[in-house]
Tab-separated table of C-alpha atoms and ligand atoms in Angstrom:
chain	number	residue	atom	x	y	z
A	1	UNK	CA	-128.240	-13.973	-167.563
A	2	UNK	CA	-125.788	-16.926	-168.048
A	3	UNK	CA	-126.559	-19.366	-170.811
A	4	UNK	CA	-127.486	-22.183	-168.202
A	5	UNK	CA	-130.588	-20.342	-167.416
A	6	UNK	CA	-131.149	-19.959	-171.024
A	7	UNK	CA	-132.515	-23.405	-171.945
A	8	UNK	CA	-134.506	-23.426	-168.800
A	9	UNK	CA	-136.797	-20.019	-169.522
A	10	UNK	CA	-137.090	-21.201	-173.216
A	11	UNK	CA	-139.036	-24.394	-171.911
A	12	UNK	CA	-141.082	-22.121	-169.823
A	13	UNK	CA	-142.050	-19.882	-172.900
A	14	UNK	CA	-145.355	-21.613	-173.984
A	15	UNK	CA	-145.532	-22.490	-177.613
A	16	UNK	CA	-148.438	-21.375	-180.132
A	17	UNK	CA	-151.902	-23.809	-179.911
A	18	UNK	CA	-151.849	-26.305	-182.444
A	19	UNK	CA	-156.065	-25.418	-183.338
A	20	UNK	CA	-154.589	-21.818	-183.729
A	21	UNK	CA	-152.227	-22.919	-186.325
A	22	UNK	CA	-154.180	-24.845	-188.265
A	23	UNK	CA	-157.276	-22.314	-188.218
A	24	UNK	CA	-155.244	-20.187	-189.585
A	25	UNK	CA	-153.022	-21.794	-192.142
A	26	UNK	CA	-156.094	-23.774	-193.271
A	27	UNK	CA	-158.200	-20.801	-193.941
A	28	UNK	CA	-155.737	-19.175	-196.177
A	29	UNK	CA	-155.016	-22.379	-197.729
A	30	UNK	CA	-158.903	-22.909	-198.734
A	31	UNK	CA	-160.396	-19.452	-198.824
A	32	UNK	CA	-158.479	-18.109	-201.902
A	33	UNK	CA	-159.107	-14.529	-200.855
A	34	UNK	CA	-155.746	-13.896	-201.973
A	35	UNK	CA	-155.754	-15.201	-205.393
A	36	UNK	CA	-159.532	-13.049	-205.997
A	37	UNK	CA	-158.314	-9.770	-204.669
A	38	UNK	CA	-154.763	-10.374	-206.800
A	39	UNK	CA	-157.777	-10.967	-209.133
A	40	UNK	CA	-159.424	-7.382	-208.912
A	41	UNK	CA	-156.321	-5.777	-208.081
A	42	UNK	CA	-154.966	-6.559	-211.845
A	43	UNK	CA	-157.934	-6.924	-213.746
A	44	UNK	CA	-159.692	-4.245	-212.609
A	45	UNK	CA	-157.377	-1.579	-211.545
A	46	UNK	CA	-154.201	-2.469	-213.357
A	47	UNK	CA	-151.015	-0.561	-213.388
A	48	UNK	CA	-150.417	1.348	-210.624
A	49	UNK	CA	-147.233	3.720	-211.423
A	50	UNK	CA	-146.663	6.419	-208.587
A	51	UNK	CA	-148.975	9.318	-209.439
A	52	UNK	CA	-151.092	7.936	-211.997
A	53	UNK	CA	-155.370	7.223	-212.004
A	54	UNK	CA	-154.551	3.618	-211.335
A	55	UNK	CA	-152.508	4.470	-208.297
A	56	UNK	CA	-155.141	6.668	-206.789
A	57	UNK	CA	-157.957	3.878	-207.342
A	58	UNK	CA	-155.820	1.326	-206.013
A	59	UNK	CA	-155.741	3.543	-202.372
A	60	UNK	CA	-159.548	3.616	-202.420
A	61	UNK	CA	-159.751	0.211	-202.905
A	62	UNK	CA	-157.302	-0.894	-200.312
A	63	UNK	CA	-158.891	1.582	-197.536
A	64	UNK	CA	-162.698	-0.305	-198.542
A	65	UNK	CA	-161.465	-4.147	-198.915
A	66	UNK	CA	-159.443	-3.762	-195.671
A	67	UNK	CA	-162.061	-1.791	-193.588
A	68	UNK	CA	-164.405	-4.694	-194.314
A	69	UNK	CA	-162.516	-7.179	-192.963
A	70	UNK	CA	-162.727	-5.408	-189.603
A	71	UNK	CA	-159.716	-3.260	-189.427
A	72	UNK	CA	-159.601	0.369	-188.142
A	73	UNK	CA	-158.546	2.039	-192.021
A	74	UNK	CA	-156.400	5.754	-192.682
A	75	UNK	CA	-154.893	7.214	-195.291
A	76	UNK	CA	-151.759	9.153	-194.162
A	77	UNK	CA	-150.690	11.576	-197.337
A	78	UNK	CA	-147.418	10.943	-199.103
A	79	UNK	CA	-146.116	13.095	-201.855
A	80	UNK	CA	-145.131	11.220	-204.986
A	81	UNK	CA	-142.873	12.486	-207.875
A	82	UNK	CA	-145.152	11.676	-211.543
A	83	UNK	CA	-143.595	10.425	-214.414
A	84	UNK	CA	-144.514	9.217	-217.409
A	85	UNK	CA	-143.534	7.209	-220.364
A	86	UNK	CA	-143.824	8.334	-223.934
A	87	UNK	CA	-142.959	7.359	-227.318
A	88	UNK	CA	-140.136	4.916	-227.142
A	89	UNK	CA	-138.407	3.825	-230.142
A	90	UNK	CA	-134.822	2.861	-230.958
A	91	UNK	CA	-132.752	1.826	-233.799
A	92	UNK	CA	-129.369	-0.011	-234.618
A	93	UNK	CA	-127.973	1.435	-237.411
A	94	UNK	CA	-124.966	-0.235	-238.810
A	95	UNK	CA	-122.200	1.359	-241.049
A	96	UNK	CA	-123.315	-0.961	-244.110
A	97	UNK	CA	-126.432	1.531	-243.668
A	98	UNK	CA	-128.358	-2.222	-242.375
A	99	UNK	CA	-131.146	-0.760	-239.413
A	100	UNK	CA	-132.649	-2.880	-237.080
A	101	UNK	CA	-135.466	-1.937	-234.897
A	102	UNK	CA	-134.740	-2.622	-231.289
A	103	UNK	CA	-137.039	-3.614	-228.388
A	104	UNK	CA	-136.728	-1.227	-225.388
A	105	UNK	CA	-138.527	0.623	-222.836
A	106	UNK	CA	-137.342	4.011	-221.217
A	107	UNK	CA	-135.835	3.308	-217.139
A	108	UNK	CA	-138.603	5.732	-214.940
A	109	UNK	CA	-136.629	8.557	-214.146
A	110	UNK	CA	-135.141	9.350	-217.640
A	111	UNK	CA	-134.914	12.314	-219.790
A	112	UNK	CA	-136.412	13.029	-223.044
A	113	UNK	CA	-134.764	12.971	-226.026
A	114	UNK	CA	-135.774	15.629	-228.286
A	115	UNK	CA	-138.514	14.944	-230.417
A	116	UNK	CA	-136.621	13.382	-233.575
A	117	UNK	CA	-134.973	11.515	-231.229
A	118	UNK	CA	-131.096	11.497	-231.054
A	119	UNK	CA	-128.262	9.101	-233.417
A	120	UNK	CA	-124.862	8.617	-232.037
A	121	UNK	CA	-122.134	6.075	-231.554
A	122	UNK	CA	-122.393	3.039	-228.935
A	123	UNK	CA	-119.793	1.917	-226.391
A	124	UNK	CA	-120.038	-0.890	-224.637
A	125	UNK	CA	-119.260	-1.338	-221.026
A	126	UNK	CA	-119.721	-3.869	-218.279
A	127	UNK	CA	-119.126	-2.274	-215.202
A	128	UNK	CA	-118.693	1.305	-213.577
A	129	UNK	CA	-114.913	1.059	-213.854
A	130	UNK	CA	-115.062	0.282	-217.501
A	131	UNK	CA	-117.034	3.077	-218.160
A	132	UNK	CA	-114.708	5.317	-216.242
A	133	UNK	CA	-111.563	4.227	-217.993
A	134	UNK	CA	-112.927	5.279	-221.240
A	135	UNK	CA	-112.364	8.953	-220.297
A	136	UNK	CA	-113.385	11.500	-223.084
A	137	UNK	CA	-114.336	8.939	-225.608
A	138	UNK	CA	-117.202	8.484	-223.551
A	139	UNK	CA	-118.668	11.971	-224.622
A	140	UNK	CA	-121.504	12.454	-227.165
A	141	UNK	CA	-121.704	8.682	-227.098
A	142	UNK	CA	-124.352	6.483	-226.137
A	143	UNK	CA	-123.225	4.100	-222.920
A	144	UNK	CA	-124.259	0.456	-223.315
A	145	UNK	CA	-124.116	-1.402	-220.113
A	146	UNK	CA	-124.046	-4.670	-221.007
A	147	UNK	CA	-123.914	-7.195	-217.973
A	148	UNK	CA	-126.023	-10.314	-218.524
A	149	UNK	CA	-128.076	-11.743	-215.160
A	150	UNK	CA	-127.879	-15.293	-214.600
A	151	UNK	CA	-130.573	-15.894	-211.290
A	152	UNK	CA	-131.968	-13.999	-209.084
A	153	UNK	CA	-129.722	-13.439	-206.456
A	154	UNK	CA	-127.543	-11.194	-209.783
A	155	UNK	CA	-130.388	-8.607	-209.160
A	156	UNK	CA	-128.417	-7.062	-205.961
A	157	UNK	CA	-125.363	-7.305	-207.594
A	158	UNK	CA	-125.877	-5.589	-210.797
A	159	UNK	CA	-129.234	-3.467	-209.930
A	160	UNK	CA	-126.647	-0.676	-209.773
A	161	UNK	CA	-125.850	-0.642	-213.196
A	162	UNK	CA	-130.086	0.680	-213.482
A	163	UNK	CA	-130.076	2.974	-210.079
A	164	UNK	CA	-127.000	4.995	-211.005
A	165	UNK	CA	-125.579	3.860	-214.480
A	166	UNK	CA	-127.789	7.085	-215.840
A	167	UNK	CA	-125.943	9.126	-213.794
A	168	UNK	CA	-122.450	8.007	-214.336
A	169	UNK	CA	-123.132	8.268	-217.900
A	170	UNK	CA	-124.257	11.856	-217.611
A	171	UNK	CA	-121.135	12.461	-215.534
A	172	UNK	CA	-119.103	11.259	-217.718
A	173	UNK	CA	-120.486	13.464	-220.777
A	174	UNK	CA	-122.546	10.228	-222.800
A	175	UNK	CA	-125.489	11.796	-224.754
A	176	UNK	CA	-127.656	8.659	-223.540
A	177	UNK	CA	-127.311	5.630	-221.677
A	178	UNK	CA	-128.849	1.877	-223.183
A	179	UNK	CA	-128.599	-1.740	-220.700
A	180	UNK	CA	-128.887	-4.830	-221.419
A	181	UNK	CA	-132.326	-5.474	-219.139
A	182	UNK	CA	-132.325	-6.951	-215.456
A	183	UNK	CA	-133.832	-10.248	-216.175
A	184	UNK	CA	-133.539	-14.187	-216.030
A	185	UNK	CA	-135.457	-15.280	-218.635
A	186	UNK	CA	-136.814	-13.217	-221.634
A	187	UNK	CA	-139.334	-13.113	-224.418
A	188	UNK	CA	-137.760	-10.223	-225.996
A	189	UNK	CA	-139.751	-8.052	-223.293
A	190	UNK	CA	-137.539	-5.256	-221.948
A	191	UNK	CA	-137.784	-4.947	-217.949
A	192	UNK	CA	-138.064	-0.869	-216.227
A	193	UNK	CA	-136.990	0.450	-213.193
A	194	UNK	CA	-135.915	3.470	-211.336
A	195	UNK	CA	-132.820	5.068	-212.536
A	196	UNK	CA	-131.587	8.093	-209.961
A	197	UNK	CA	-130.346	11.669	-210.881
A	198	UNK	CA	-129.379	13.435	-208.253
A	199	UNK	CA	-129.635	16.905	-208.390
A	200	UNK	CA	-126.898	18.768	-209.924
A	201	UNK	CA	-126.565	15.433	-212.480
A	202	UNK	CA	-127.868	16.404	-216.125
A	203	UNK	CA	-131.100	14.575	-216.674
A	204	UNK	CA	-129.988	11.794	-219.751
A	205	UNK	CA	-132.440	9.422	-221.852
A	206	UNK	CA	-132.245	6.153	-220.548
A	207	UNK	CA	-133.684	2.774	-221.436
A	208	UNK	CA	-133.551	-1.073	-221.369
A	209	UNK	CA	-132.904	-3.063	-224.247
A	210	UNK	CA	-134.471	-6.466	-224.142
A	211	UNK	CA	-131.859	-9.455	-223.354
A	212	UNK	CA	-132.193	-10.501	-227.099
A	213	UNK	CA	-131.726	-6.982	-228.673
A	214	UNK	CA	-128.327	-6.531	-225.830
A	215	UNK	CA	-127.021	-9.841	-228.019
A	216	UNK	CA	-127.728	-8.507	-231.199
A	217	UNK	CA	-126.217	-4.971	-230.146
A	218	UNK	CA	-123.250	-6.438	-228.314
A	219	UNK	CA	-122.569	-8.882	-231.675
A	220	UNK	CA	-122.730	-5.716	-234.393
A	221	UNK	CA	-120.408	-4.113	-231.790
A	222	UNK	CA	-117.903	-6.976	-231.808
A	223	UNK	CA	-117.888	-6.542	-235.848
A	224	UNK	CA	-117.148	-2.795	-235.761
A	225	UNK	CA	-118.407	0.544	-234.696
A	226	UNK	CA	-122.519	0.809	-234.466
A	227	UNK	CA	-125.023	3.463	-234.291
A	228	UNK	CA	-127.892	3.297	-232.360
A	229	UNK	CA	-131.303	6.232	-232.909
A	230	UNK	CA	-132.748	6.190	-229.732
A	231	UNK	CA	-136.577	8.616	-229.279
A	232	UNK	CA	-137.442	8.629	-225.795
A	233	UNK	CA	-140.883	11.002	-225.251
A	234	UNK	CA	-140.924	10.551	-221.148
A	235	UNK	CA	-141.778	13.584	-219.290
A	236	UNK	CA	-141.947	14.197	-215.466
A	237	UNK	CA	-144.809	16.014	-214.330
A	238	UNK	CA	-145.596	17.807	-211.155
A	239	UNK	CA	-145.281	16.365	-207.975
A	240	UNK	CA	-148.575	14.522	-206.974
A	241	UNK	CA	-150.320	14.053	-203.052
A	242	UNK	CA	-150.895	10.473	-202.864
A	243	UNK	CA	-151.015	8.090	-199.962
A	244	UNK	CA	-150.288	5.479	-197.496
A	245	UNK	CA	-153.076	3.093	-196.412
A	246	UNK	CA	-152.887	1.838	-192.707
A	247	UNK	CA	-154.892	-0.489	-190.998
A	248	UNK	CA	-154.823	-1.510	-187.337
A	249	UNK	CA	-156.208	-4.206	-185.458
A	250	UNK	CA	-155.846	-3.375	-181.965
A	251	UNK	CA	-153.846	-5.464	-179.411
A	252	UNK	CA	-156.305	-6.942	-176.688
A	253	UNK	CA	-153.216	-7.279	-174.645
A	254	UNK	CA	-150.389	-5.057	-175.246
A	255	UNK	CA	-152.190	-2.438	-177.931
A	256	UNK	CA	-148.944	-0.404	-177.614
A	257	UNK	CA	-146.627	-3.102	-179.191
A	258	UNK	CA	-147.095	-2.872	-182.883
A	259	UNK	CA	-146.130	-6.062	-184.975
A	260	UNK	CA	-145.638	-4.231	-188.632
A	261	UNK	CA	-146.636	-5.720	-192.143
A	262	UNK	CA	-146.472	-4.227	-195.614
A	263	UNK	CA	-146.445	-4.147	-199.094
A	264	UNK	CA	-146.653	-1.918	-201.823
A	265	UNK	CA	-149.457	-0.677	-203.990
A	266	UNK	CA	-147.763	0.491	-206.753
A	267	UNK	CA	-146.415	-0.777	-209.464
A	268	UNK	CA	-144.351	-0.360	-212.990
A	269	UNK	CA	-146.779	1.171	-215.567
A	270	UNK	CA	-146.094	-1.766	-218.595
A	271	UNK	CA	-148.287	-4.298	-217.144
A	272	UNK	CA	-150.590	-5.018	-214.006
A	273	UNK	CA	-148.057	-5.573	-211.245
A	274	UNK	CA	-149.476	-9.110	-210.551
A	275	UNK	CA	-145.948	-9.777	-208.556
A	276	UNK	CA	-144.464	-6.561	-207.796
A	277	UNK	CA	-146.089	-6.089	-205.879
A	278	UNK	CA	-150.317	-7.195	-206.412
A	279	UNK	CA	-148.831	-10.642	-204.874
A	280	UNK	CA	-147.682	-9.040	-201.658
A	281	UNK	CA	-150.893	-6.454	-201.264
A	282	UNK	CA	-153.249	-9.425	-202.037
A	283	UNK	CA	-151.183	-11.623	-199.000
A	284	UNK	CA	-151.768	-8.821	-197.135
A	285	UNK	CA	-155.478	-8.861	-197.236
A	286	UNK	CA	-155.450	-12.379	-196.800
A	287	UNK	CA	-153.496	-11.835	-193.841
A	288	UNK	CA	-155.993	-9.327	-192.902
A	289	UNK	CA	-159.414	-11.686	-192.997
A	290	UNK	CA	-157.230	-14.388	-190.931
A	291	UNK	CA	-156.307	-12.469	-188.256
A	292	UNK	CA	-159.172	-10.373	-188.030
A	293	UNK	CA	-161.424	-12.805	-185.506
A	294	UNK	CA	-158.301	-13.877	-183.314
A	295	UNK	CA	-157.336	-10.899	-181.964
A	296	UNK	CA	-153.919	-11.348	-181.123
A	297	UNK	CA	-152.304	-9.765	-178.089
A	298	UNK	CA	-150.181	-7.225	-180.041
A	299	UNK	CA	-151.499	-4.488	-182.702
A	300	UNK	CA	-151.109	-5.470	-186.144
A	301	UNK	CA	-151.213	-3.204	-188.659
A	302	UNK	CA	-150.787	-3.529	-191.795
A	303	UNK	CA	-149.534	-0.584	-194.332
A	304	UNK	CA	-150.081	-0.709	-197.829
A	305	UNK	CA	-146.978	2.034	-199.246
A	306	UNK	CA	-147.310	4.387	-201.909
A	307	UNK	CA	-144.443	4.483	-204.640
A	308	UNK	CA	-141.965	1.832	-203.181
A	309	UNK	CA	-140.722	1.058	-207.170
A	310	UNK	CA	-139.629	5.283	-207.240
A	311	UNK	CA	-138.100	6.635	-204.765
A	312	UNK	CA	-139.832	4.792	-201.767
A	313	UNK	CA	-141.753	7.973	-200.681
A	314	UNK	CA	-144.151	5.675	-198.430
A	315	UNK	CA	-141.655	4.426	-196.793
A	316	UNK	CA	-139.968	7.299	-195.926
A	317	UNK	CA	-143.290	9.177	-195.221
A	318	UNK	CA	-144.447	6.008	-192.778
A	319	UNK	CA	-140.881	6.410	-190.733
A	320	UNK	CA	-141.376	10.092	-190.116
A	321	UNK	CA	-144.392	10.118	-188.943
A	322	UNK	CA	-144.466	7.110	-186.883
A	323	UNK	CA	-140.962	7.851	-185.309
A	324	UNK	CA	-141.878	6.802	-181.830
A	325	UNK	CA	-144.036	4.078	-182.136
A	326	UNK	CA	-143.158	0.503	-180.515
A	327	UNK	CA	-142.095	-1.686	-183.198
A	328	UNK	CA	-141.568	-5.149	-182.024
A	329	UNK	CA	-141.478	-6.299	-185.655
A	330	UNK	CA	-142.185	-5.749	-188.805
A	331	UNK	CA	-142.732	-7.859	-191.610
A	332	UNK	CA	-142.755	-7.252	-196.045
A	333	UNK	CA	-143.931	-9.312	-198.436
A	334	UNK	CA	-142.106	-7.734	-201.765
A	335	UNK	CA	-140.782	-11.040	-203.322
A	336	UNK	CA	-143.469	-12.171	-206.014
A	337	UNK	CA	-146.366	-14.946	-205.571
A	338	UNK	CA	-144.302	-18.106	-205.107
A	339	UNK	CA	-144.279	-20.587	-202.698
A	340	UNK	CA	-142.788	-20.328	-199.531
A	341	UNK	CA	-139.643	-21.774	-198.633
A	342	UNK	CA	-138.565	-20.374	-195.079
A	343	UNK	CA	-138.514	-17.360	-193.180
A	344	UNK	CA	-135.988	-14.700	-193.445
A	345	UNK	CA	-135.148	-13.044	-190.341
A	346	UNK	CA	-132.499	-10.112	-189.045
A	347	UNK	CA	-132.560	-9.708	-184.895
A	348	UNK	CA	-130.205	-9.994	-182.718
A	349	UNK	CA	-128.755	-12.807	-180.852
A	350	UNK	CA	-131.581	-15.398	-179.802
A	351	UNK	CA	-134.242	-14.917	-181.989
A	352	UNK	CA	-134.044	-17.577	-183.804
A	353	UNK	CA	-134.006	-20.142	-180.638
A	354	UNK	CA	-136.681	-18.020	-179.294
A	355	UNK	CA	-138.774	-17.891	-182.277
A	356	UNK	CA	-138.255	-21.932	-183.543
A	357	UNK	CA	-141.069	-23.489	-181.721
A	358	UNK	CA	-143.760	-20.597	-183.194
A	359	UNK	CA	-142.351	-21.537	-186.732
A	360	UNK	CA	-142.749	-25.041	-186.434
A	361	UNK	CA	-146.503	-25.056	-187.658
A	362	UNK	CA	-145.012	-23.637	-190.775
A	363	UNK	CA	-143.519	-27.434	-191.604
A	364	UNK	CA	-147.152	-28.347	-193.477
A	365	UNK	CA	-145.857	-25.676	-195.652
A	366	UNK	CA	-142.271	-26.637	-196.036
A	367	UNK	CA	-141.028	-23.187	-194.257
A	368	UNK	CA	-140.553	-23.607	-191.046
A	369	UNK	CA	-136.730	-23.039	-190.951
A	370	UNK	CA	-134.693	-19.809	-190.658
A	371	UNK	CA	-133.010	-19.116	-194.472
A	372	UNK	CA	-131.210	-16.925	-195.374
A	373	UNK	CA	-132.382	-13.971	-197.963
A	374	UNK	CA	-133.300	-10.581	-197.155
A	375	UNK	CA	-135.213	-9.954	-194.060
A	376	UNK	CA	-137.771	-7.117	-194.521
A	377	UNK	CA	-138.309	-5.355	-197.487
A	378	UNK	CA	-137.076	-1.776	-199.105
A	379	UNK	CA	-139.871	0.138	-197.177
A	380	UNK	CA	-139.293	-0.572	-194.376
A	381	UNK	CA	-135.445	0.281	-194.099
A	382	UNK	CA	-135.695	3.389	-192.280
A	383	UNK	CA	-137.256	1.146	-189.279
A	384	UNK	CA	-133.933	-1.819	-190.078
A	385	UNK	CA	-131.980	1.349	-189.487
A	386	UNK	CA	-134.036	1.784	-185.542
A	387	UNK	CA	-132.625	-1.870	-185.418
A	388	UNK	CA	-136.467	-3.139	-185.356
A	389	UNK	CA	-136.813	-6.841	-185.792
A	390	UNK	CA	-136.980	-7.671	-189.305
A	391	UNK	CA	-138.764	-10.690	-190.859
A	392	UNK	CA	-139.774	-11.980	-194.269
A	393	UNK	CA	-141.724	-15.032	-195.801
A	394	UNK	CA	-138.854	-16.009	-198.201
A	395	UNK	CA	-140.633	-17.189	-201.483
A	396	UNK	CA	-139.628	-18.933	-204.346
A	397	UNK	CA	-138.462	-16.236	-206.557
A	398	UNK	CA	-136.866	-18.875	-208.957
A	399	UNK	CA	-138.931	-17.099	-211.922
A	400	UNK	CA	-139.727	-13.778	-210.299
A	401	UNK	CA	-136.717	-11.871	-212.571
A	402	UNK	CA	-138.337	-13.147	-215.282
A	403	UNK	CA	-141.478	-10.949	-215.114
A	404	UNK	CA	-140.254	-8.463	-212.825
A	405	UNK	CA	-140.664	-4.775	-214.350
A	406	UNK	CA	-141.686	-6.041	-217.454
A	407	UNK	CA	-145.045	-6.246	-220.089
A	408	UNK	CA	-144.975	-9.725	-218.535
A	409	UNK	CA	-146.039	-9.222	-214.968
A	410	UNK	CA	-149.348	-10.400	-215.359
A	411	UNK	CA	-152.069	-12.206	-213.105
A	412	UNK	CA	-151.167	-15.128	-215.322
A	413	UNK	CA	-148.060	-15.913	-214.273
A	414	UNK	CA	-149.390	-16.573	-210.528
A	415	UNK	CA	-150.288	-20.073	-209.470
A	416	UNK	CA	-153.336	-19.626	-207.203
A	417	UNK	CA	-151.554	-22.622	-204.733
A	418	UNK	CA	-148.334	-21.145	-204.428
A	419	UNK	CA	-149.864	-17.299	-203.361
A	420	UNK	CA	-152.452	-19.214	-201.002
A	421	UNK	CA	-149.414	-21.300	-199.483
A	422	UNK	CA	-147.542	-18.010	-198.859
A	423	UNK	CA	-149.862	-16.124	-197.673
A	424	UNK	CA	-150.948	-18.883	-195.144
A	425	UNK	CA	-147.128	-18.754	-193.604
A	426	UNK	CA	-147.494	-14.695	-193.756
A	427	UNK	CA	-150.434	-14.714	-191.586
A	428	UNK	CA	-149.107	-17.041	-189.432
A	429	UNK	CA	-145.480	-15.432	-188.992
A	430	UNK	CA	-147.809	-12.228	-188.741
A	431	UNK	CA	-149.686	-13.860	-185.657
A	432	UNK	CA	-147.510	-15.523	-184.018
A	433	UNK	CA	-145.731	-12.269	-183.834
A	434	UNK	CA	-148.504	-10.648	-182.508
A	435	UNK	CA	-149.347	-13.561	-180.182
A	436	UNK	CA	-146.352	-15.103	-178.623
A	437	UNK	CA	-145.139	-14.245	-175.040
A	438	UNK	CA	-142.029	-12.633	-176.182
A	439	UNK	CA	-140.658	-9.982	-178.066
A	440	UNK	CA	-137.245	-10.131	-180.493
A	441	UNK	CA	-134.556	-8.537	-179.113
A	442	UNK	CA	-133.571	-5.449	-181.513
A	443	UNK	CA	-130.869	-6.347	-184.590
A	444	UNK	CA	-127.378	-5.789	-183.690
A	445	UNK	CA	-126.384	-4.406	-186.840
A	446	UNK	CA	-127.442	-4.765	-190.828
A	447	UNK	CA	-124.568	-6.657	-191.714
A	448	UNK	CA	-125.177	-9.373	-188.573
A	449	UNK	CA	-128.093	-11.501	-189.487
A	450	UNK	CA	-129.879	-13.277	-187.014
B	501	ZN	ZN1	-141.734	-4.463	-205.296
């Protein structure tokens, strides 16, 4: 079409009812369903690593709470890997014969060490490169990545340093592997994650030291040589079926169009998961008991993932077996419990004119503008790679890194108005996705946003 015509079919494109809008926002503002099944989800359940009780409960509790809000519930079976933590102690043990006890956790994913644990020399690195320059002096040692992380846009940058600074280290013959942890803020509470060995890689103890115990390790080193006696008593036990949940609400127009949301039930194994990701399963719901009575044009359906935090098995599973469905969009809410402040989006040319008029109820909520951030969420990359419209609530994540894989990601840290106010712009995104007379057109590439 030529761009004159352009203007003209966008004015003929009806825009969302105002009563809609406000039914829906204002419900998820005032209902605090959200906040009370965060509530349950932490309290009662708790940590959620892949594999684990708390994982398993956390399915059966998802299929029930979103059944009774109306919505046709499956399970569709995922196999996760199951691994645990153990003992975890570690040491810096200076020449002068001066030891400090250190505060770290093990990264998922690492070896063990053997039982009386294992004492060697510690280089310090801050980067990939520097680690390769050191050449053979790097063997027997133990690798200290030490890169500090000012906000938390420093998470993409140096969340590399966790994924694959294990496996460099192996590579390059290090009996271990320390890092300073990924974090803005700290209490002297070391954050986890997944580190990745890929097969043929020798498995190698792993761990994050807390930001305070990186100082104190990177100022000993800066005086002279240090030793650090690291026990790590993680073990990885056999594979485990787990599962998906998926829950549909039909389309009462166009059932075959499927708008997409998720989130992921699982969670790091030190504390409750109240952010990563309880806030996004609990926005979900919310989502759920909005949308339930308005019965939007489109399908909805929502998927709860199993094991998105190691190795993103759910996501993965989901792709496979839902290869030829019609995505017109799909939506993840992965970024914590704070307020939001826009929506992310990655389509291709036009959305965002085509999608401005349904966002502009979002304005009582301060997000009614395109941002940028990322668009989607890590499960859902297989369907990015399809080129399916992606979209995200982008949040307030000013103090997300501060909690984030850590003791510290607790039900506490949520403010009840903040979830309610995202969750409120979730189920509206979610609807008028569902409910407006259009569709995206498909993302042009990753790299193109919007
Ligand atoms: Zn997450």
């Amino acid at each position: 079409m030529t761009s004159l015509l352009l203007p003209l079919l966008l004015l003929a494109v009806p825009s969302p009812s105002p009563e809609d809008a406000a039914a829906v926002i204002g419900q998820a503002l005032t209902d605090g369903l959200a906040y009370q099944r965060l509530t349950e989800l932490t309290d009662t359940i708790g940590p959620r690593p892949a594999g684990s009780a708390g994982a398993a409960q956390a399915v059966d509790w998802a299929r029930k709470r979103l059944a009774a809000e109306g919505f046709v519930v499956h399970t569709e079976p995922v196999k996760v890997p199951h691994w645990v933590r153990g003992v975890e102690t570690g040491e810096l043990v200076l020449p002068s014969g001066h030891v400090a006890p250190l505060a770290l956790t093990a990264l998922g994913g690492s070896a063990p060490t053997p039982a009386g644990g294992i004492t060697a020399p510690v280089l310090e690195v801050t980067s990939f490169e520097q680690l390769h320059a050191l050449g053979d002096r790097a063997k027997g040692k133990i690798i200290f990545f030490n890169h500090p992380m000012a906000v938390a846009h420093d998470y993409g940058v140096y969340g590399a340093l966790r994924f694959r600074g294990a496996a460099e280290a192996s590579r390059a013959g290090a009996a271990a592997m320390v890092m300073r942890s990924l974090s803005t803020a700290s209490l002297r509470s070391p954050h986890t994650g997944m580190t990745f060995i890929p097969p043929g890689v020798a498995p190698l103890p792993a761990a994050a030291l807390s930001v305070e115990d990186a100082g104190a390790l990177h100022r000993a080193l800066a005086q002279g040589p240090a030793q650090l006696h690291l026990t790590l008593g993680c073990q990885t036990l056999p594979e485990v079926e787990s599962a998906n949940v998926v829950a549909e609400l039909k389309g009462s127009a166009l059932p075959k169009e499927v708008v997409l949301l998720g989130a992921h039930l699982d969670s790091w194994d030190l504390a409750t998961g109240a952010q990563d990701d309880g806030a996004g399963v609990a926005m979900v719901m919310e989502t759920a008991r909005v949308l339930a009575h308005l019965r939007p044009r489109r399908t909805v359906r929502l998927v709860l993932f199993m094991n998105e935090e190691f190795g993103l098995d759910g996501g993965k599973a989901y792709a496979k077996a839902h290869a030829t469905d019609h995505h017109v969009a799909a939506l993840e809410a992965d970024s914590g419990a704070g307020r939001p402040m826009g929506v992310a989006l990655r389509a291709g040319p036009g959305a965002e004119a085509l999608l401005a008029p349904w966002l502009a109820p979002l304005a009582t909520l301060g997000s009614e503008t395109v941002v940028e951030g990322e668009a989607g969420g890590a499960d859902l990359e297989p369907l990015a790679a399809q080129h399916v419209p992606m979209l995200s609530i982008h949040q307030d994540g000013t103090h997300y890194f501060d909690v984030h894989h850590s003791a510290a990601d607790t039900l506490d840290k949520v403010d009840p108005q903040a979830l309610a106010s995202s969750a409120g712009a979730l189920a509206w995104l979610t609807y008028a996705l569902a409910e407006a007379p259009f569709t995206l057109p498909a993302a042009v590439d990753k790299a193109e946003a919007h």
